[in-house]
Every structure is written in C-alpha cells, then in structure tokens.
CSV table of C-alpha atoms in Angstrom, one decimal:
chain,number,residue,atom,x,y,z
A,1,UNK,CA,16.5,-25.0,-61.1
A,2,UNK,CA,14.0,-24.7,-58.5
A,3,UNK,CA,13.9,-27.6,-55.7
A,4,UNK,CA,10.4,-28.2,-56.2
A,5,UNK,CA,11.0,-29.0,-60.1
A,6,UNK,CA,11.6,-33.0,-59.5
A,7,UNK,CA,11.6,-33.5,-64.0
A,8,UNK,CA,9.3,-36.4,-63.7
A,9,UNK,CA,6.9,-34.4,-65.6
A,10,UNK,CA,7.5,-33.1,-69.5
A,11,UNK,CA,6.2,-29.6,-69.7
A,12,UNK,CA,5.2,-28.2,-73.1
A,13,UNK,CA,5.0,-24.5,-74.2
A,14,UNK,CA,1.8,-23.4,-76.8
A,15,UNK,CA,2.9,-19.7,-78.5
A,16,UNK,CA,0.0,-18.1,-80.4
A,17,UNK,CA,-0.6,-16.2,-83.0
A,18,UNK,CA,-1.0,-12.8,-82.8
A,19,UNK,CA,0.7,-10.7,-85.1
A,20,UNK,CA,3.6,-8.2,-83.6
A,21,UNK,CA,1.9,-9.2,-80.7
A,22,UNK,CA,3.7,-12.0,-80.5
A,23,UNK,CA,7.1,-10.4,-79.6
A,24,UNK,CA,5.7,-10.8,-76.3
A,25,UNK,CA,6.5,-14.1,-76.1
A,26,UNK,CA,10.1,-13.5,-75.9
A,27,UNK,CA,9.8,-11.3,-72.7
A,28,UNK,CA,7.3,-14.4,-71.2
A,29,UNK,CA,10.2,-17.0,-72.3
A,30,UNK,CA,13.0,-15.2,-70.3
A,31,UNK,CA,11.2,-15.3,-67.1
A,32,UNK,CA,10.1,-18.5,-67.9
A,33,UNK,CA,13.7,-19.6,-68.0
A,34,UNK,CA,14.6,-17.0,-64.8
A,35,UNK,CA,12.5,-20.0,-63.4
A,36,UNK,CA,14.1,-22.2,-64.0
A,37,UNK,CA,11.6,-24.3,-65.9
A,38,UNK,CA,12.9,-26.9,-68.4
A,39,UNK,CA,10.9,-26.7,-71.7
A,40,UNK,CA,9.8,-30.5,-73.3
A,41,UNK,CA,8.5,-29.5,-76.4
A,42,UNK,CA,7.2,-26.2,-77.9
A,43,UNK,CA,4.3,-25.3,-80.5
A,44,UNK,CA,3.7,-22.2,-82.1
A,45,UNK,CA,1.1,-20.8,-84.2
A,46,UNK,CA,2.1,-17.7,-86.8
A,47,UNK,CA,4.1,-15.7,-84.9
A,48,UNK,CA,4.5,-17.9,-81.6
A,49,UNK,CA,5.8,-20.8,-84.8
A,50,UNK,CA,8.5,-18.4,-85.3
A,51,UNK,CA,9.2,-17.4,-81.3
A,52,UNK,CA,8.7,-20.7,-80.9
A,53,UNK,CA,11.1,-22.1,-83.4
A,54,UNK,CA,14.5,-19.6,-82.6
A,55,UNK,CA,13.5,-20.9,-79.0
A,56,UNK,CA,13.8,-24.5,-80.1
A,57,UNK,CA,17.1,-24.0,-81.5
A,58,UNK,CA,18.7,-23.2,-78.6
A,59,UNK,CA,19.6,-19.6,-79.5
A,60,UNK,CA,18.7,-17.0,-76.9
A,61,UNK,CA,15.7,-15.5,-76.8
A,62,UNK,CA,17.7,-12.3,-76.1
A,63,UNK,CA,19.3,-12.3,-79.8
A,64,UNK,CA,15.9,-12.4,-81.5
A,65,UNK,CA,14.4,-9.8,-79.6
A,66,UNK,CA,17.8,-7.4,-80.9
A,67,UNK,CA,17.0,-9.1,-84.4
A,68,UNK,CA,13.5,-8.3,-85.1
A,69,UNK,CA,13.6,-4.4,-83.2
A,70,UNK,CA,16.1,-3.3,-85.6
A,71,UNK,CA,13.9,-4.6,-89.0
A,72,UNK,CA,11.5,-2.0,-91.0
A,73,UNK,CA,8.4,-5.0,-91.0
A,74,UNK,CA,6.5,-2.7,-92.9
A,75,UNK,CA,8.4,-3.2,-96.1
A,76,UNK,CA,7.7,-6.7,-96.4
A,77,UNK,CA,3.9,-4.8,-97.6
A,78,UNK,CA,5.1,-4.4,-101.0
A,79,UNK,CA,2.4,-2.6,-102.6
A,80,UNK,CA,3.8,-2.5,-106.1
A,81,UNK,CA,3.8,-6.6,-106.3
A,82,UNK,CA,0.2,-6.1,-105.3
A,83,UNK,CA,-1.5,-7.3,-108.8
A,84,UNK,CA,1.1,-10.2,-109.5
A,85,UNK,CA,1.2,-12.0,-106.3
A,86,UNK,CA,-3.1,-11.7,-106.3
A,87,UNK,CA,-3.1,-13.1,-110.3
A,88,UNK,CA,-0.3,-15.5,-110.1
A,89,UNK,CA,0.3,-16.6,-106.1
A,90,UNK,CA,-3.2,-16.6,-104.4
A,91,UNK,CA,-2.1,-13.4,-101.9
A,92,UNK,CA,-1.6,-9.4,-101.3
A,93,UNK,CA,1.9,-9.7,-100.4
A,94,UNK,CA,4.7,-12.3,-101.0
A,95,UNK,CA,6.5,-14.0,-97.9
A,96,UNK,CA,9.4,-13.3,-100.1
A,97,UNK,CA,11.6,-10.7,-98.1
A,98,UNK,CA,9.9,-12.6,-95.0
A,99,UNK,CA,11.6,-15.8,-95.9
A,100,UNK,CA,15.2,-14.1,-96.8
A,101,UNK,CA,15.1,-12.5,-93.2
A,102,UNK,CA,14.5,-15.3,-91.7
A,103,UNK,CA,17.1,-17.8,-93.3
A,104,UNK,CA,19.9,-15.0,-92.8
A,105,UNK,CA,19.8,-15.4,-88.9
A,106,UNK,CA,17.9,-19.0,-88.6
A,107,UNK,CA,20.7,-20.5,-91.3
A,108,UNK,CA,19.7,-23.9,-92.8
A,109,UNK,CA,18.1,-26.1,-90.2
A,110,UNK,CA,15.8,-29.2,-90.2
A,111,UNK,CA,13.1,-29.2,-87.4
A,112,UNK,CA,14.1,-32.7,-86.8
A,113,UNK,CA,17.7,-31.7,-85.7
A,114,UNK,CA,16.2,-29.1,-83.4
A,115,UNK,CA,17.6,-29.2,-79.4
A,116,UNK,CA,13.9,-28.8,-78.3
A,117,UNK,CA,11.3,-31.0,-80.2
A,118,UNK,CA,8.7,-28.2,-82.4
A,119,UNK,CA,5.8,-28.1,-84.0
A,120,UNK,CA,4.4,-25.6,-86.1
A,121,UNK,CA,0.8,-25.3,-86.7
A,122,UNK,CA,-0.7,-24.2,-90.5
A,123,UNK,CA,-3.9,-25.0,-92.2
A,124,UNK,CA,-4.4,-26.8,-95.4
A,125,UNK,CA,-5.9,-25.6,-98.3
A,126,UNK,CA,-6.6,-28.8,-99.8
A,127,UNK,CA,-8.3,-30.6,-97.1
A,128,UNK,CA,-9.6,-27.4,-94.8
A,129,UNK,CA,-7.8,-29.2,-91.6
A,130,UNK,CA,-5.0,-28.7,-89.5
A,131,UNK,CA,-2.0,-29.8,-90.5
A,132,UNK,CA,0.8,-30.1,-87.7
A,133,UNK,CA,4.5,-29.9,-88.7
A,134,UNK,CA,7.2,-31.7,-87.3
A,135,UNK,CA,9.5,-32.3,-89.6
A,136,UNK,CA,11.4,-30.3,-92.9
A,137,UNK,CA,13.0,-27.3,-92.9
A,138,UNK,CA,12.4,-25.1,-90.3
A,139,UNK,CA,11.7,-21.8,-92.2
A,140,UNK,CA,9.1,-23.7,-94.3
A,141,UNK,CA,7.5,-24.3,-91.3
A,142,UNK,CA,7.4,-20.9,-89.6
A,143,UNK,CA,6.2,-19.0,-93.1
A,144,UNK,CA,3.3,-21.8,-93.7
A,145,UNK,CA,2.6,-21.1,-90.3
A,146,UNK,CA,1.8,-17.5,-90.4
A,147,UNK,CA,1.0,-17.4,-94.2
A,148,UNK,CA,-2.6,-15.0,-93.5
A,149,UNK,CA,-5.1,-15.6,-96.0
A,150,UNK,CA,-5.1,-13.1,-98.4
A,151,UNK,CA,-2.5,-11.3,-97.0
A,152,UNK,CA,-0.1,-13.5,-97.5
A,153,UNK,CA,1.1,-16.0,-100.4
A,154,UNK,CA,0.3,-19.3,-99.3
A,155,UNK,CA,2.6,-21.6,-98.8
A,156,UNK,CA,3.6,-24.8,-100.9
A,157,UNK,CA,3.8,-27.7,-98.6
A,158,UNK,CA,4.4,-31.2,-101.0
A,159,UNK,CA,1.0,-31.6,-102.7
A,160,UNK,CA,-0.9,-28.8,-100.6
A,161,UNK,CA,-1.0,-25.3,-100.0
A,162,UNK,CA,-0.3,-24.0,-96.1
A,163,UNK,CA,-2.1,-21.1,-94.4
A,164,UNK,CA,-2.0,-19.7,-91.2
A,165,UNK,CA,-2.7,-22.4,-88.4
A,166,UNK,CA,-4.9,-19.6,-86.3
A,167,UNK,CA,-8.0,-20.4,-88.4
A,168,UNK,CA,-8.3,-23.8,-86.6
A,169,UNK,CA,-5.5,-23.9,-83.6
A,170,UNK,CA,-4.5,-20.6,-82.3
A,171,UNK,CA,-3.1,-21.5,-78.8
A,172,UNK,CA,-1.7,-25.2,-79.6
A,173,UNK,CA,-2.2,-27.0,-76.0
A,174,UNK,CA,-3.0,-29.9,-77.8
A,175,UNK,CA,-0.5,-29.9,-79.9
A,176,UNK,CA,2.3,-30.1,-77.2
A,177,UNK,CA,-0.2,-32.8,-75.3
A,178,UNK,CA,0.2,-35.2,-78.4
A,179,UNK,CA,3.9,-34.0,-78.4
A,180,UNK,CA,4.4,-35.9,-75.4
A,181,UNK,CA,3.4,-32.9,-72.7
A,182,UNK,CA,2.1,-33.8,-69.2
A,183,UNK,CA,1.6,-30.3,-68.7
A,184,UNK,CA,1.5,-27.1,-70.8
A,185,UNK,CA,2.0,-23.4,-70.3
A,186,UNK,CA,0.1,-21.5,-73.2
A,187,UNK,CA,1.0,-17.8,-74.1
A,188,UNK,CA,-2.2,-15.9,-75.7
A,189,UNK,CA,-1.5,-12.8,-77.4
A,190,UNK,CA,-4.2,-13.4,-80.2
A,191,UNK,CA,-6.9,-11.3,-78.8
A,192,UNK,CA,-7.1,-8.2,-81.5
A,193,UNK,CA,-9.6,-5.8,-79.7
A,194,UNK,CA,-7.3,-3.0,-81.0
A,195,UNK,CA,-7.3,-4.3,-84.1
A,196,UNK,CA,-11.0,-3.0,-84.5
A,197,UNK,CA,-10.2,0.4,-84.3
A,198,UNK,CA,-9.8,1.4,-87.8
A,199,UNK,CA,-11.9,4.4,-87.2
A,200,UNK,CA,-11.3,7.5,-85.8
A,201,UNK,CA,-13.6,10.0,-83.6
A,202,UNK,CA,-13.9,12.1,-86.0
A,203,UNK,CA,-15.5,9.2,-88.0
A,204,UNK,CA,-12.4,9.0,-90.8
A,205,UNK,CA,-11.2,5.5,-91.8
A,206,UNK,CA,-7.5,5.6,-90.4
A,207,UNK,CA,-6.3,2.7,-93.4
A,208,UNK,CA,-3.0,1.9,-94.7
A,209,UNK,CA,-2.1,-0.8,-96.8
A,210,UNK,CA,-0.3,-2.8,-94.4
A,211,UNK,CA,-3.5,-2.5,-92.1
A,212,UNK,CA,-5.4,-5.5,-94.6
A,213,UNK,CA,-3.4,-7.5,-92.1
A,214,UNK,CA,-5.1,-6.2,-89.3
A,215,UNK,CA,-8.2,-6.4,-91.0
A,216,UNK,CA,-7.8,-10.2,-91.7
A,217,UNK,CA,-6.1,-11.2,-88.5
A,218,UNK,CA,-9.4,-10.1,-86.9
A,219,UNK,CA,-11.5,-12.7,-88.5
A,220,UNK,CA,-8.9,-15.2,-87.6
A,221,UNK,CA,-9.2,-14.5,-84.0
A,222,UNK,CA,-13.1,-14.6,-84.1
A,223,UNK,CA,-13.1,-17.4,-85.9
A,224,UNK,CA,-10.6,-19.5,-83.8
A,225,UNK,CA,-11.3,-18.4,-80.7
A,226,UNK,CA,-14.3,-20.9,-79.7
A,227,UNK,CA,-11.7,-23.5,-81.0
A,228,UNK,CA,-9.2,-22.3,-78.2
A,229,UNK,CA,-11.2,-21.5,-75.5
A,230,UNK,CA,-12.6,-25.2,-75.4
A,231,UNK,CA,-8.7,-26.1,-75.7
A,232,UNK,CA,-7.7,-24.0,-73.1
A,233,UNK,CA,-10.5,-25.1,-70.6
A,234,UNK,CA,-7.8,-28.1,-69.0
A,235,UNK,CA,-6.2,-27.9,-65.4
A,236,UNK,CA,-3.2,-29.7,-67.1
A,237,UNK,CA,-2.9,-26.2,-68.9
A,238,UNK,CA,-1.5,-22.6,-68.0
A,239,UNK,CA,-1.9,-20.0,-69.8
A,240,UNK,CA,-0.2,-16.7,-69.6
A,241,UNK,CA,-2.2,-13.9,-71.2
A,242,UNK,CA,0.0,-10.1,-71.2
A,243,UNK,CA,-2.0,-7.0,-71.5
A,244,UNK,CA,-1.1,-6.5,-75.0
A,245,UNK,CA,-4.8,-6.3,-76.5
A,246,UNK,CA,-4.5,-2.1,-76.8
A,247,UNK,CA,-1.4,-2.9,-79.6
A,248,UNK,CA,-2.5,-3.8,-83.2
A,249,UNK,CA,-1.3,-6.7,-84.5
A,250,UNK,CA,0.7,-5.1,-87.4
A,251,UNK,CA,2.5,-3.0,-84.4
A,252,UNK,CA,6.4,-4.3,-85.9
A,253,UNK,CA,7.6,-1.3,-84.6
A,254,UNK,CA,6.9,-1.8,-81.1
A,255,UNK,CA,9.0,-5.0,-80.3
A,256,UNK,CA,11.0,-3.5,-77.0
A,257,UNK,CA,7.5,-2.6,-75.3
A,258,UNK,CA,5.6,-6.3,-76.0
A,259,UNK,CA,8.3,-7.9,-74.9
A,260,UNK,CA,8.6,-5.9,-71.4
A,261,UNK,CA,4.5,-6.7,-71.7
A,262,UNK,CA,5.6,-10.3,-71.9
A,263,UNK,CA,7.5,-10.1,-68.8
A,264,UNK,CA,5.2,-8.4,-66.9
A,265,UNK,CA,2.4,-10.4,-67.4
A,266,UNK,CA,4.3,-14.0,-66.2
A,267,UNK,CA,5.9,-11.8,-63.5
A,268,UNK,CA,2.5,-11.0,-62.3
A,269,UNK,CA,1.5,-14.6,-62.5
A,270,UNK,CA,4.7,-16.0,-61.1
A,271,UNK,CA,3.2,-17.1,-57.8
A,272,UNK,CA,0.1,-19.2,-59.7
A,273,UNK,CA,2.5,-20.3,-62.0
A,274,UNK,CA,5.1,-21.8,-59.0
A,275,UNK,CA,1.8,-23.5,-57.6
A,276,UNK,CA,0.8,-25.2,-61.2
A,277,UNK,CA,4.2,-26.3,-61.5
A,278,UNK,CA,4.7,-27.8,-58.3
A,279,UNK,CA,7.9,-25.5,-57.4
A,280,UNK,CA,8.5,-23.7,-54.0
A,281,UNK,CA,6.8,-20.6,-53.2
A,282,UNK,CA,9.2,-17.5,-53.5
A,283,UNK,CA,7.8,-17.0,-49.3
A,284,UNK,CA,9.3,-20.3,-48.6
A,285,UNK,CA,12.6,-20.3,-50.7
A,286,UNK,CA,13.4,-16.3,-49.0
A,287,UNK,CA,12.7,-18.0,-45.7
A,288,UNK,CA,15.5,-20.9,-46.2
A,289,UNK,CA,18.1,-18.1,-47.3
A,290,UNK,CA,16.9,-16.1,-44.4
A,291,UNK,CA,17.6,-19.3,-41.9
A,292,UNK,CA,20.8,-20.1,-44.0
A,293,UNK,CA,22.2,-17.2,-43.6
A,294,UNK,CA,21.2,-17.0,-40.0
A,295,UNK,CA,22.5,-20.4,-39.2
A,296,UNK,CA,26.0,-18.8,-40.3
C-alpha cells in the first residue's frame, strides 16, 4: 500500500450502469487495487451491481472477467418466450438463464455476510423512487438491479416490483456517501452514444432482437443523466470515465477489449487519481528507490 495512504479516510467505489460496458469496470478495479487503494464500501447500478457485488465478495476480479468472456449473453434474448413473459411477467425477456448463471459461480450469499459492505441500486415500481439494497440475497440484488424496463422481467422485491436503478441513480456517489464514504471514486461507463447508431449509411435499420436493449438503455441514460451529473459535481468524488462510448451496450461479446478499456482509462488518470487520494506521486516514490538504491 502506498505511504501516502494513512486509512483515516473510508473510500467508496460508485459502478454504473452501462450494459456490456460495464466489463470495464473490472479492468478499472485491478489498477485500482495495483494501487494499492483499500475499498470501504462499493455501489453498483445494473451492471456495476453485479462488478460491484463479485468485487465485494472478495473473489478476484480476474475470475469474473474469465467467467463472463467465455458466456454466449446473447441467448439469455429468448425470443420464443417473447409473448409469455410480455402477458404474464411485465417484460421481453425473463432474467431466468441470467439468474442460473449467476448463482452457479456467486453460490448462495447474503449481502450482509459480504467482506466489503454493497449496495445495489433498483427502482420501484410501486412508489416510482429509489430503492437502495443492502441486505438479502445477493443475486436478488444484482438482477433487480439491472432488470431494464421492458426488456427485462421485473423483479419481485417483498411487496414491490424492482427495475433497473439507472432511471434515477446511475453513478451511485451518494450511495457510498450514506454508506459511510469520506471519499468516492465513481466509474461511468453509461454514456450510450453508440447505442444511437441503429442506422446504417445506406439508410437500412441494422435491428436485431437483442438490440430492444440498446434501444431502452438509451432512454435510461438520457433520462438519468441530469440526475448524475448534479451527483457527480463534488470534489469529495472521482470519477473514472474509459473511452468505451464507440461499444454498444449489448456488446457481451467484447468483454477482453472493455476491460483493457477499463485499465487504460485509470492508467491514464493515475497521476490525478494519486493527487485526490492523497498518495505519493510515482516522480517522488522512483526518486526514493533511485536514492535507496544509491545509498547501497
């Protein structure tokens, strides 16, 4: 751990939602802990829930990104379930083979028995607010937390019905604040700019089924982004943005690339991130080896 890291402050980490996008959190969380830099408390939105949540666990963040390349995401879009889940469960497509996936590799675990405290972000159907999670099981949390409307089955939460937290919370600073956080480092993947381009040059419409997600996850971004960037506007808050706006959000097969995105983008922020957090510059700590190893 870096000298200049003393612990008196508890840093929280915000994951967005993004989509596929999100697999670029991974590659941000292993420089993060290259650095050195003890994680507090996390809280993730949609995809950054479920980043989020494996990180909270203690498992490496190494395992998932092996985990989630090697999965065909585009046949949880089953298109024959189509009519049953829209008449009978409120959604396109059931979390279903989502839900199996995830509780072959996360096993049964209880948020409150997690190593790092979590949150998971959703939205209730009921009441129209945010509703943050900090207890139950763990998979619960993650689908309720990136259940997209219309896409995707909401989720049964007790007397409600969970959504997708990125209508109302999509970079959870505040979360990890209330969580106890003197200071936060935010990820932001959630910017779909890509996500626009559903038509060619040539002026065809290049649709597949699976791209309804896109579709919605657009109107999620434009409608929670004056709700982040008011969050976001904090000097107690960092955020780490990688260049992964030119990927589509329902990009599952491109998890190597967004996490080498990940890294790349806190790489290229390392030196502004050292400063926030109060740690040595990498100038200073290459001069001490440089005298230690001359004073030999």
């Amino acid at each position: 751990m870096d000298k200049g890291l003393t612990g008196k402050k508890k840093i929280g980490l915000a994951l967005s939602g993004g989509g596929a996008r999100g697999f670029a959190h991974i590659g941000v969380i292993q420089e993060i802990e290259r650095l050195g830099i003890p994680i507090h408390c996390v809280a993730g939105t949609s995809m950054g829930a479920l980043v989020g949540g494996w990180y909270a666990t203690g498992k490496s963040v190494d395992d998932i990104a092996i985990i989630l390349e090697k999965h065909p995401w585009k046949s949880f879009f089953e298109m024959k379930k189509v009519p049953w889940n829209v008449q009978g469960k409120g959604g396109l497509f059931s979390m279903e083979r989502v839900e199996r996936l995830l509780r072959e590799y996360f096993g049964v675990i209880r948020i409150d028995d997690l190593k790092t405290p979590y949150t998971a972000v959703a939205v209730s159907l009921k009441t129209g607010r945010e509703v943050d999670i900090t207890s139950g099981d763990l998979v619960d949390a993650i689908i309720a937390s990136g259940s997209v409307p219309i896409v995707f089955t909401p989720r049964k939460y007790g007397n409600d019905f969970l959504v997708d937290g990125g209508l109302l919370n999509n970079i959870p600073c505040d979360v990890c604040f209330r969580m106890g956080a003197d200071i936060v480092i935010g990820v932001d993947v959630g910017r779909p700019f890509s996500d626009l381009q559903l038509v060619s040059d040539q002026g065809q419409l290049n649709f597949k089924p699976w791209d309804v997600y896109r579709v919605i996850n657009v109107l999620l971004s434009v409608v929670g982004e004056a709700h982040a960037q008011a969050r976001l506007a904090n000097d107690k808050v960092f955020v780490i943005r990688p260049y992964v706006s030119h990927i589509g959000s329902s990009a599952f097969d491109r998890v190597n690339e967004l996490v080498r995105l990940g890294r790349e983008a806190a790489r290229a922020q390392e030196d502004a991130l050292r400063k926030f957090m109060g740690m040595e510059s990498r100038e200073k700590i290459l001069l001490e080896k440089v005298a230690d190893f001359l004073s030999e």
